PDB file of C-alpha atoms in Angstrom:
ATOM      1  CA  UNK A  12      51.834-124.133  54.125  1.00  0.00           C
ATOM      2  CA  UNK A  13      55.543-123.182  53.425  1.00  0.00           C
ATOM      3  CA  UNK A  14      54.238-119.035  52.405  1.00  0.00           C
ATOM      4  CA  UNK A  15      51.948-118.885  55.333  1.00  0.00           C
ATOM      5  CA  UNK A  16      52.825-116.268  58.101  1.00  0.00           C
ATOM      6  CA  UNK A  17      54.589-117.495  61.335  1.00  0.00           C
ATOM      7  CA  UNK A  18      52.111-115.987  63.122  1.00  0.00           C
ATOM      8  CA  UNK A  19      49.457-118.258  61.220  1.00  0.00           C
ATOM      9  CA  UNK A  20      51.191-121.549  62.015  1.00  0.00           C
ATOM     10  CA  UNK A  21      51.435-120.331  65.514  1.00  0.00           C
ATOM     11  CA  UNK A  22      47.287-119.817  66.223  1.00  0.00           C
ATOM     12  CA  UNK A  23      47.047-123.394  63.654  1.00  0.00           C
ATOM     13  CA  UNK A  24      49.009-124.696  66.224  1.00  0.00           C
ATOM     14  CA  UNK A  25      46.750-123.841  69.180  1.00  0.00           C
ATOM     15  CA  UNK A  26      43.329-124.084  66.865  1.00  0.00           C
ATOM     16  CA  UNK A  27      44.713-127.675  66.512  1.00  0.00           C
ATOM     17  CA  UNK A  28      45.356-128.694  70.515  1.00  0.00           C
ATOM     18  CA  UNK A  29      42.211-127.009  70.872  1.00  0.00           C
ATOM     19  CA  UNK A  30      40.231-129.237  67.836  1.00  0.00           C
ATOM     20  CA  UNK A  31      41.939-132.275  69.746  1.00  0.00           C
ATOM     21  CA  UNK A  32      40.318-131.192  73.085  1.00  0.00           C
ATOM     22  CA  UNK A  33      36.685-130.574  71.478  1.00  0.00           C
ATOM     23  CA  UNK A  34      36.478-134.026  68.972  1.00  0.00           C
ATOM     24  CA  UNK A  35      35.717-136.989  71.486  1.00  0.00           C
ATOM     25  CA  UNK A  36      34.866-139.507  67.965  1.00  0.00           C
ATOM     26  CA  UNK A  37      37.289-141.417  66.642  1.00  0.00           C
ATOM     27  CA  UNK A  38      36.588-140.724  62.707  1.00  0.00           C
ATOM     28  CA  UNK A  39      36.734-137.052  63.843  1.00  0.00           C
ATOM     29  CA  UNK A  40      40.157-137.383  65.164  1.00  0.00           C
ATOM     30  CA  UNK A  41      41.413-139.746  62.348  1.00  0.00           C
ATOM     31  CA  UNK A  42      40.224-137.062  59.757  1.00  0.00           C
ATOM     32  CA  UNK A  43      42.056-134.376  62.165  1.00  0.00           C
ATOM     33  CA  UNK A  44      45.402-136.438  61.884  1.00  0.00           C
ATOM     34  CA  UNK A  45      44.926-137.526  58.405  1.00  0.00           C
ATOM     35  CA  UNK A  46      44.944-133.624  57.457  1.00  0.00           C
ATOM     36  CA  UNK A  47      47.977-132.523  59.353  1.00  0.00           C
ATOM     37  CA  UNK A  48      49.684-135.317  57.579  1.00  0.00           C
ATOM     38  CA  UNK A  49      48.500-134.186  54.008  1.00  0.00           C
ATOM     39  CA  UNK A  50      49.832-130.491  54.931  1.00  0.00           C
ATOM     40  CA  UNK A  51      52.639-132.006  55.818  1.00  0.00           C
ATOM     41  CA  UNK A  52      53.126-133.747  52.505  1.00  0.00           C
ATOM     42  CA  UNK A  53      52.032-130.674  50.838  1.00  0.00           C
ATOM     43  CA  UNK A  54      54.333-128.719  52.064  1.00  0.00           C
ATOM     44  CA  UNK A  55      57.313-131.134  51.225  1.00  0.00           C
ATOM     45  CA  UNK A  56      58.485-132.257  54.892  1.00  0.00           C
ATOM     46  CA  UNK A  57      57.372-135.775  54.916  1.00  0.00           C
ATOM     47  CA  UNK A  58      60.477-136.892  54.874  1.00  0.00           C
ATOM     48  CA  UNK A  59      62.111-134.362  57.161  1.00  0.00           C
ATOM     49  CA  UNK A  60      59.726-135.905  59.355  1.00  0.00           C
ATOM     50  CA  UNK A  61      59.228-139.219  58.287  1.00  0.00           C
ATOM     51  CA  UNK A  62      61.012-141.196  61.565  1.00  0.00           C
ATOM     52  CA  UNK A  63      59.203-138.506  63.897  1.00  0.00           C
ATOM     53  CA  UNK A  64      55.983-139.334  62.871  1.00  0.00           C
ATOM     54  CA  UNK A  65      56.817-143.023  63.115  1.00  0.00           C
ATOM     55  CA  UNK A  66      57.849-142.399  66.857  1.00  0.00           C
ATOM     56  CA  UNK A  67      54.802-140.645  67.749  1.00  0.00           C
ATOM     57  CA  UNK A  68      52.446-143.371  66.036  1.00  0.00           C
ATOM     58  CA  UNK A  69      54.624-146.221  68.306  1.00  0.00           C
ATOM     59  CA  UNK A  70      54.286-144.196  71.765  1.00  0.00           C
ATOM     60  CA  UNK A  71      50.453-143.402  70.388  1.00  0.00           C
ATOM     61  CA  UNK A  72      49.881-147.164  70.299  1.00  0.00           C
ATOM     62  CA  UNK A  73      51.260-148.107  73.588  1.00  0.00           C
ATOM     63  CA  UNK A  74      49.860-144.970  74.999  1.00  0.00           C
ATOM     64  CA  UNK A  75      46.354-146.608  74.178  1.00  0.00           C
ATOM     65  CA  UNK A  76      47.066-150.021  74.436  1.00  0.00           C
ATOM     66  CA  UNK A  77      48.197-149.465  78.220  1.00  0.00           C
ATOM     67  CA  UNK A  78      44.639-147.377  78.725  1.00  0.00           C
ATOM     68  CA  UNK A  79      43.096-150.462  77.623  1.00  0.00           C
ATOM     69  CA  UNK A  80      44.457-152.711  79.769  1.00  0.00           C
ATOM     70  CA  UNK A  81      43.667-150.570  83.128  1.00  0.00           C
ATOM     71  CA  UNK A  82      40.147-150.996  81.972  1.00  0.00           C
ATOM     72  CA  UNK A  83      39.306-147.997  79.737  1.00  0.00           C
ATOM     73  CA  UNK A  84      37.340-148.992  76.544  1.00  0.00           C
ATOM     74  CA  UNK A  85      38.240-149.457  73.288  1.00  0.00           C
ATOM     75  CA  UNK A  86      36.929-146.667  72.073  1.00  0.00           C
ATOM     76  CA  UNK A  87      38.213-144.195  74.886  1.00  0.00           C
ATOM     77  CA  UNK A  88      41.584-145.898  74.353  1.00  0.00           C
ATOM     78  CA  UNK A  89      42.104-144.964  70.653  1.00  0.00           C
ATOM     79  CA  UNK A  90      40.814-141.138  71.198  1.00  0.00           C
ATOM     80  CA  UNK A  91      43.800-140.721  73.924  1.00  0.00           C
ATOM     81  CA  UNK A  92      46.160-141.854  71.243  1.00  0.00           C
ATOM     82  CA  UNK A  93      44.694-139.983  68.923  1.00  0.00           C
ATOM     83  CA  UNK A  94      44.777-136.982  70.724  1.00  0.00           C
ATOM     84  CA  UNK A  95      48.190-137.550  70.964  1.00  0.00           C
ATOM     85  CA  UNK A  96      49.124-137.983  67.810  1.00  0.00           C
ATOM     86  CA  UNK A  97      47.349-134.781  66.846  1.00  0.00           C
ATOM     87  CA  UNK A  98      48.425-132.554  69.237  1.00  0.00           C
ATOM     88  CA  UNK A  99      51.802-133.195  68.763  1.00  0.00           C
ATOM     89  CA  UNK A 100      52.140-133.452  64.801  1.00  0.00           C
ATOM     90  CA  UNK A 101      50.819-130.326  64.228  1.00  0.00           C
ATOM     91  CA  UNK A 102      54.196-128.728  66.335  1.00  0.00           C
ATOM     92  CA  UNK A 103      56.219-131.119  63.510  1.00  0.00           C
ATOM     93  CA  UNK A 104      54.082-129.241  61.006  1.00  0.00           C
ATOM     94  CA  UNK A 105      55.505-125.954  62.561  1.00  0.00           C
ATOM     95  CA  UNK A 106      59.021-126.626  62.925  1.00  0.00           C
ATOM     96  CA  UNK A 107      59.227-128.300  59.582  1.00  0.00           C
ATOM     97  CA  UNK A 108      57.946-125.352  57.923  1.00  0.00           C
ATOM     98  CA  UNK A 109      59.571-122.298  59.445  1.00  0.00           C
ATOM     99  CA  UNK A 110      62.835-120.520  60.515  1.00  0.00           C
ATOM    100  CA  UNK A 111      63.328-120.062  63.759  1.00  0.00           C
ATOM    101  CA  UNK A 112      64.611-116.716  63.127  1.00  0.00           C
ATOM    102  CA  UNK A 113      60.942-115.898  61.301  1.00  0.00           C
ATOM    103  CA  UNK A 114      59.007-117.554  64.214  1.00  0.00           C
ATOM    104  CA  UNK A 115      61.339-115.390  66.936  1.00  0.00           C
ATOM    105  CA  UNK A 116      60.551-111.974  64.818  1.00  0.00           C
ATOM    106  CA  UNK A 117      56.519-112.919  65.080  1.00  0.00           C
ATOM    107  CA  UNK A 118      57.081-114.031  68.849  1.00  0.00           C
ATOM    108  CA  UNK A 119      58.578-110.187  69.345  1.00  0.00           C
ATOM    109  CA  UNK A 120      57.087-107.825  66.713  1.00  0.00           C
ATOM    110  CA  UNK A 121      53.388-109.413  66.978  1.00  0.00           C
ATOM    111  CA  UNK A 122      52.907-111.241  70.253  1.00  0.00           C
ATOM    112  CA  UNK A 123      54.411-108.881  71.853  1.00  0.00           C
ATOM    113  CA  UNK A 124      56.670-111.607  73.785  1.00  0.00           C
ATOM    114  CA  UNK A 125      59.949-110.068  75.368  1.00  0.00           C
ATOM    115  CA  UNK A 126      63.058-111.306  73.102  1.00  0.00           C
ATOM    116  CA  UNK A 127      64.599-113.244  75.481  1.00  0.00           C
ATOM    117  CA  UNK A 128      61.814-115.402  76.226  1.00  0.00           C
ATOM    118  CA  UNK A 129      61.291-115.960  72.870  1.00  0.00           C
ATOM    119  CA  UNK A 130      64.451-116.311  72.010  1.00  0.00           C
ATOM    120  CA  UNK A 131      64.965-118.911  74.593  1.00  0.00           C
ATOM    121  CA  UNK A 132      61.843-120.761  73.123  1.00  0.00           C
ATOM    122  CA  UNK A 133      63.405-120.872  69.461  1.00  0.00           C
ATOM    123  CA  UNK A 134      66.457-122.144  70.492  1.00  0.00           C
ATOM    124  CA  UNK A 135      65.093-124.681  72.530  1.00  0.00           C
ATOM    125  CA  UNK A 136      63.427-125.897  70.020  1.00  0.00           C
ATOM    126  CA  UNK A 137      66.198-125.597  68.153  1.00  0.00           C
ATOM    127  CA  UNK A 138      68.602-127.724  69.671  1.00  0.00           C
ATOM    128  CA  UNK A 139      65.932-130.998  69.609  1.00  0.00           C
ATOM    129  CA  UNK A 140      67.037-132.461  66.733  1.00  0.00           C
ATOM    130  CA  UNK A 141      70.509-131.562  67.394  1.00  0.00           C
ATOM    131  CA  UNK A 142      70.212-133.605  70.669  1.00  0.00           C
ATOM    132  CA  UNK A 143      68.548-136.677  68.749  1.00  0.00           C
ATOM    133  CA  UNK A 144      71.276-136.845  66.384  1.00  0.00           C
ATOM    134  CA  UNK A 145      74.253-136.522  68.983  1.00  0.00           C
ATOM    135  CA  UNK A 146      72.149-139.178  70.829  1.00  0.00           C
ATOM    136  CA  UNK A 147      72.505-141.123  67.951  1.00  0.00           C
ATOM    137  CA  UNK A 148      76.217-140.867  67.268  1.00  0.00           C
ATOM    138  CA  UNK A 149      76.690-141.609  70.877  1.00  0.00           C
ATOM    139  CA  UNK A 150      75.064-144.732  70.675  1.00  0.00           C
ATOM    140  CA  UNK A 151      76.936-145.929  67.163  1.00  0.00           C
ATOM    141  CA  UNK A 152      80.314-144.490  68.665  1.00  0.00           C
ATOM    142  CA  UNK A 153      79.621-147.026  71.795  1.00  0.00           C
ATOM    143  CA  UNK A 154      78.560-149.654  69.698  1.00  0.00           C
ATOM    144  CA  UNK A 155      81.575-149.416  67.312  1.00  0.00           C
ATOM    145  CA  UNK A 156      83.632-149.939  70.814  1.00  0.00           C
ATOM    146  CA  UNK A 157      81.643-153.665  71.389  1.00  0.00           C
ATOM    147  CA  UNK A 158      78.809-151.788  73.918  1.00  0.00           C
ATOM    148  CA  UNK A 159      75.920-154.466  73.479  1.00  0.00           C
ATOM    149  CA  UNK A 160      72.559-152.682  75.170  1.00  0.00           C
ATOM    150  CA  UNK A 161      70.825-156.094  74.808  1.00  0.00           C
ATOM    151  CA  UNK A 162      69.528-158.060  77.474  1.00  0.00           C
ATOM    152  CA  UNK A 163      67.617-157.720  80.409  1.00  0.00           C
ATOM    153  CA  UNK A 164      65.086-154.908  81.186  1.00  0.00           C
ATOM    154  CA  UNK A 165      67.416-153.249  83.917  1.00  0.00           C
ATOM    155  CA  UNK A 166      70.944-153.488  81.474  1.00  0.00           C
ATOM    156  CA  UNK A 167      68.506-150.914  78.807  1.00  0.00           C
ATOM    157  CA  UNK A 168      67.968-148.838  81.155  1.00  0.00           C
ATOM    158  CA  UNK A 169      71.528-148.699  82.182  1.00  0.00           C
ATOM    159  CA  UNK A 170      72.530-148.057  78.776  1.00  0.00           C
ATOM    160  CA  UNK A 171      70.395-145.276  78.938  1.00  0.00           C
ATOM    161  CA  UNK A 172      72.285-143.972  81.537  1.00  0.00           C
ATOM    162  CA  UNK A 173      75.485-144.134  79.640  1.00  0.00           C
ATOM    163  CA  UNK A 174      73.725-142.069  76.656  1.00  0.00           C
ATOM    164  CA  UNK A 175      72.741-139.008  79.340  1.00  0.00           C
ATOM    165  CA  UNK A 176      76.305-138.585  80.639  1.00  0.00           C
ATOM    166  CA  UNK A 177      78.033-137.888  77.396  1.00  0.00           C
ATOM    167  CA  UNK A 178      75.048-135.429  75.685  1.00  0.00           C
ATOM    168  CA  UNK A 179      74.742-133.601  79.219  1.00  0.00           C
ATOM    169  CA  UNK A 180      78.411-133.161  79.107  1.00  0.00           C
ATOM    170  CA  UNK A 181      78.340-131.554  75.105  1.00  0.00           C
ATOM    171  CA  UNK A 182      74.746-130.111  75.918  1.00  0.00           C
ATOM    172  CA  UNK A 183      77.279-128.058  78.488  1.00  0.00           C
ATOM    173  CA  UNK A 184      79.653-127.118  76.225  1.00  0.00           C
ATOM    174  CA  UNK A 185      77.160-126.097  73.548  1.00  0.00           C
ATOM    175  CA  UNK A 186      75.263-123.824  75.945  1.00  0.00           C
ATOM    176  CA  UNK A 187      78.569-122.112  76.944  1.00  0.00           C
ATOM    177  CA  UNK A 188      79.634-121.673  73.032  1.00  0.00           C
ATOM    178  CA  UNK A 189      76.198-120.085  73.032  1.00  0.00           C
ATOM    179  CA  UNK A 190      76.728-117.935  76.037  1.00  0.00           C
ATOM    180  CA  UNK A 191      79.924-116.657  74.631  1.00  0.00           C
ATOM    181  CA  UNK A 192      78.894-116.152  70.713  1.00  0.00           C
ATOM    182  CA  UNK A 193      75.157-114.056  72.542  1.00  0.00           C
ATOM    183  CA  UNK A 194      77.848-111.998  74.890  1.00  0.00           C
ATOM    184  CA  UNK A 195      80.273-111.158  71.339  1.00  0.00           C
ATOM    185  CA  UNK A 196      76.818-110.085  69.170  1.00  0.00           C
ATOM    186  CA  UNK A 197      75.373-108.005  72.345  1.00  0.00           C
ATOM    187  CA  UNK A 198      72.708-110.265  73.472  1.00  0.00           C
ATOM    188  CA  UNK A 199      70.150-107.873  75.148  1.00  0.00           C
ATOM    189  CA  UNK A 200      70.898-104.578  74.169  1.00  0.00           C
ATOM    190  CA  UNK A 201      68.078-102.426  73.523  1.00  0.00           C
ATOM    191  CA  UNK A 202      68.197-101.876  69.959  1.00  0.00           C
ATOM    192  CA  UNK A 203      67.356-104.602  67.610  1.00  0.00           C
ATOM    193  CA  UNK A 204      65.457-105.150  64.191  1.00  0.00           C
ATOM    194  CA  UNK A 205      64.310-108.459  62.272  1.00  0.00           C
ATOM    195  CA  UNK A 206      65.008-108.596  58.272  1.00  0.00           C
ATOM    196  CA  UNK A 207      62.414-111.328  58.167  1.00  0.00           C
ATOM    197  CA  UNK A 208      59.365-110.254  56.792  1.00  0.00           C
ATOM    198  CA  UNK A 209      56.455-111.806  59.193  1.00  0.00           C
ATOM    199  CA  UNK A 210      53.278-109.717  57.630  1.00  0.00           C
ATOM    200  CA  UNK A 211      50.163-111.556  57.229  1.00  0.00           C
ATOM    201  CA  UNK A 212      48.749-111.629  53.524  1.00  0.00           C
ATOM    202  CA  UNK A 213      45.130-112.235  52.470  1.00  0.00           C
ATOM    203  CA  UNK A 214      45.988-116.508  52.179  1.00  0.00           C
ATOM    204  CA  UNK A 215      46.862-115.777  55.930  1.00  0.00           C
ATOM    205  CA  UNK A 216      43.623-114.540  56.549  1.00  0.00           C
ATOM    206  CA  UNK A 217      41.570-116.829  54.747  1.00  0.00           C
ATOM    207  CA  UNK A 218      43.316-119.872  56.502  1.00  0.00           C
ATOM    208  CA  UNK A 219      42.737-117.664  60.299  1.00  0.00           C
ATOM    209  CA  UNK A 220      39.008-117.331  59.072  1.00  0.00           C
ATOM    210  CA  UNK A 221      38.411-120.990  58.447  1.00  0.00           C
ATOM    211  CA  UNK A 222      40.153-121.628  61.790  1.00  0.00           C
ATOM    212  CA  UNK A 223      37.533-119.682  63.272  1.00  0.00           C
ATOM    213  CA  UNK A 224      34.292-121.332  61.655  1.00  0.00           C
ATOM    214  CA  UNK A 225      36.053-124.931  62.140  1.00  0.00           C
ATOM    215  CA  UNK A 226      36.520-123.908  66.365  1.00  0.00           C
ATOM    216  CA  UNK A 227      32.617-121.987  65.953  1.00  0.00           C
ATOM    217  CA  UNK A 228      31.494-125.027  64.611  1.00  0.00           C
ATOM    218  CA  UNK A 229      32.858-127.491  66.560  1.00  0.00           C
ATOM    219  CA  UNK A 230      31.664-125.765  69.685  1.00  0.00           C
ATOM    220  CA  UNK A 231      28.358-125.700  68.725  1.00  0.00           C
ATOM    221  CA  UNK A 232      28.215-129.115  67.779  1.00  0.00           C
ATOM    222  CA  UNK A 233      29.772-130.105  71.051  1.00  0.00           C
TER     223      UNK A 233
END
């Protein structure tokens, strides 16, 4: 999965979301997650990802566990988690397994998406797990100070609340570091070129052809 093309991850990414959409069985979704998660140990990012996937599986679970209780079945109730899960493991897969700077040159050179939208997609996703690990040493810099977040349902949330202040506040001063480093390097001139090499090779097209009979196939069944 590492070698494979931006570009390839990118249409996995939506042949995914749209195998998600078309399965409605719960072994068919299962066998959908079960193979993201063996690309993912294939291609060496299990434990990049490790406490992301075990997020995803908690929210997936109470996701479906509050369907079941306003009355869907059980059966309805696991496929919306497992939708879930799905759906959002395979954009894990992709950020675990390429550059931003590769997956801004395919956004440009062969989507054809202006470079400042995609660059302002890349760096979004960029900055996520900078923001979970500032979020973190937020809340071990206020815990080191005595902050207890324990107790009652409204004194969480509250502690919430005193997380968001201090990551807005460096979330600002990041973005204007960025605004000043873009303005030095000539952010949106017209000339520009990408060293990363985004070609498709024949394992590209093998894995877009497969893609295709999976979606064909599933389609027909459905």
């Amino acid at each position: 999965m590492n070698k494979a093309a931006p570009l390839t991850k990118l249409i996995l990414t939506l042949a995914v979301s749209i195998w998600s959409l078309l399965l409605y069985t719960v072994s068919g979704l299962v066998l959908l997650v079960l193979g993201q998660l063996a690309l993912i140990v294939l291609a060496g990012a299990l434990a990049k990802t490790a406490r992301a996937l075990l997020a995803l599986s908690v929210f997936a679970a109470a996701l479906a566990g509050l369907q079941y209780l306003l009355g869907s079945g059980i059966e309805l109730s696991l496929v919306t988690g497992l939708r879930m899960i799905s759906m959002t493991e395979v954009f894990l897969l992709l950020l675990a397994t390429t550059r931003m700077q590769d997956l801004t040159a395919a956004l440009v050179s062969q989507c054809r998406v202006p470079y400042e939208y995609a660059f302002m997609f890349t760096a979004a996703l960029r900055f996520v797990p900078d923001f979970i690990a500032e979020s973190r040493a937020v809340q071990e810099a206020q815990a080191c100070r005595g902050y207890s977040a324990k107790g009652s349902i409204i004194r969480r949330l509250t502690s919430y609340l005193a997380i968001v202040e201090p990551l807005v506040l460096r979330a600002v001063s990041r973005s204007e570091t960025m605004a000043m480093s873009l303005a030095l390097r000539g952010f949106g001139g017209t000339a520009r070129s990408f060293t990363a090499n985004v070609s498709l090779g024949s394992r590209d097209y093998a894995m877009l052809a497969v893609m295709v009979l999976v979606t064909a196939g599933l389609v027909i069944v459905r």
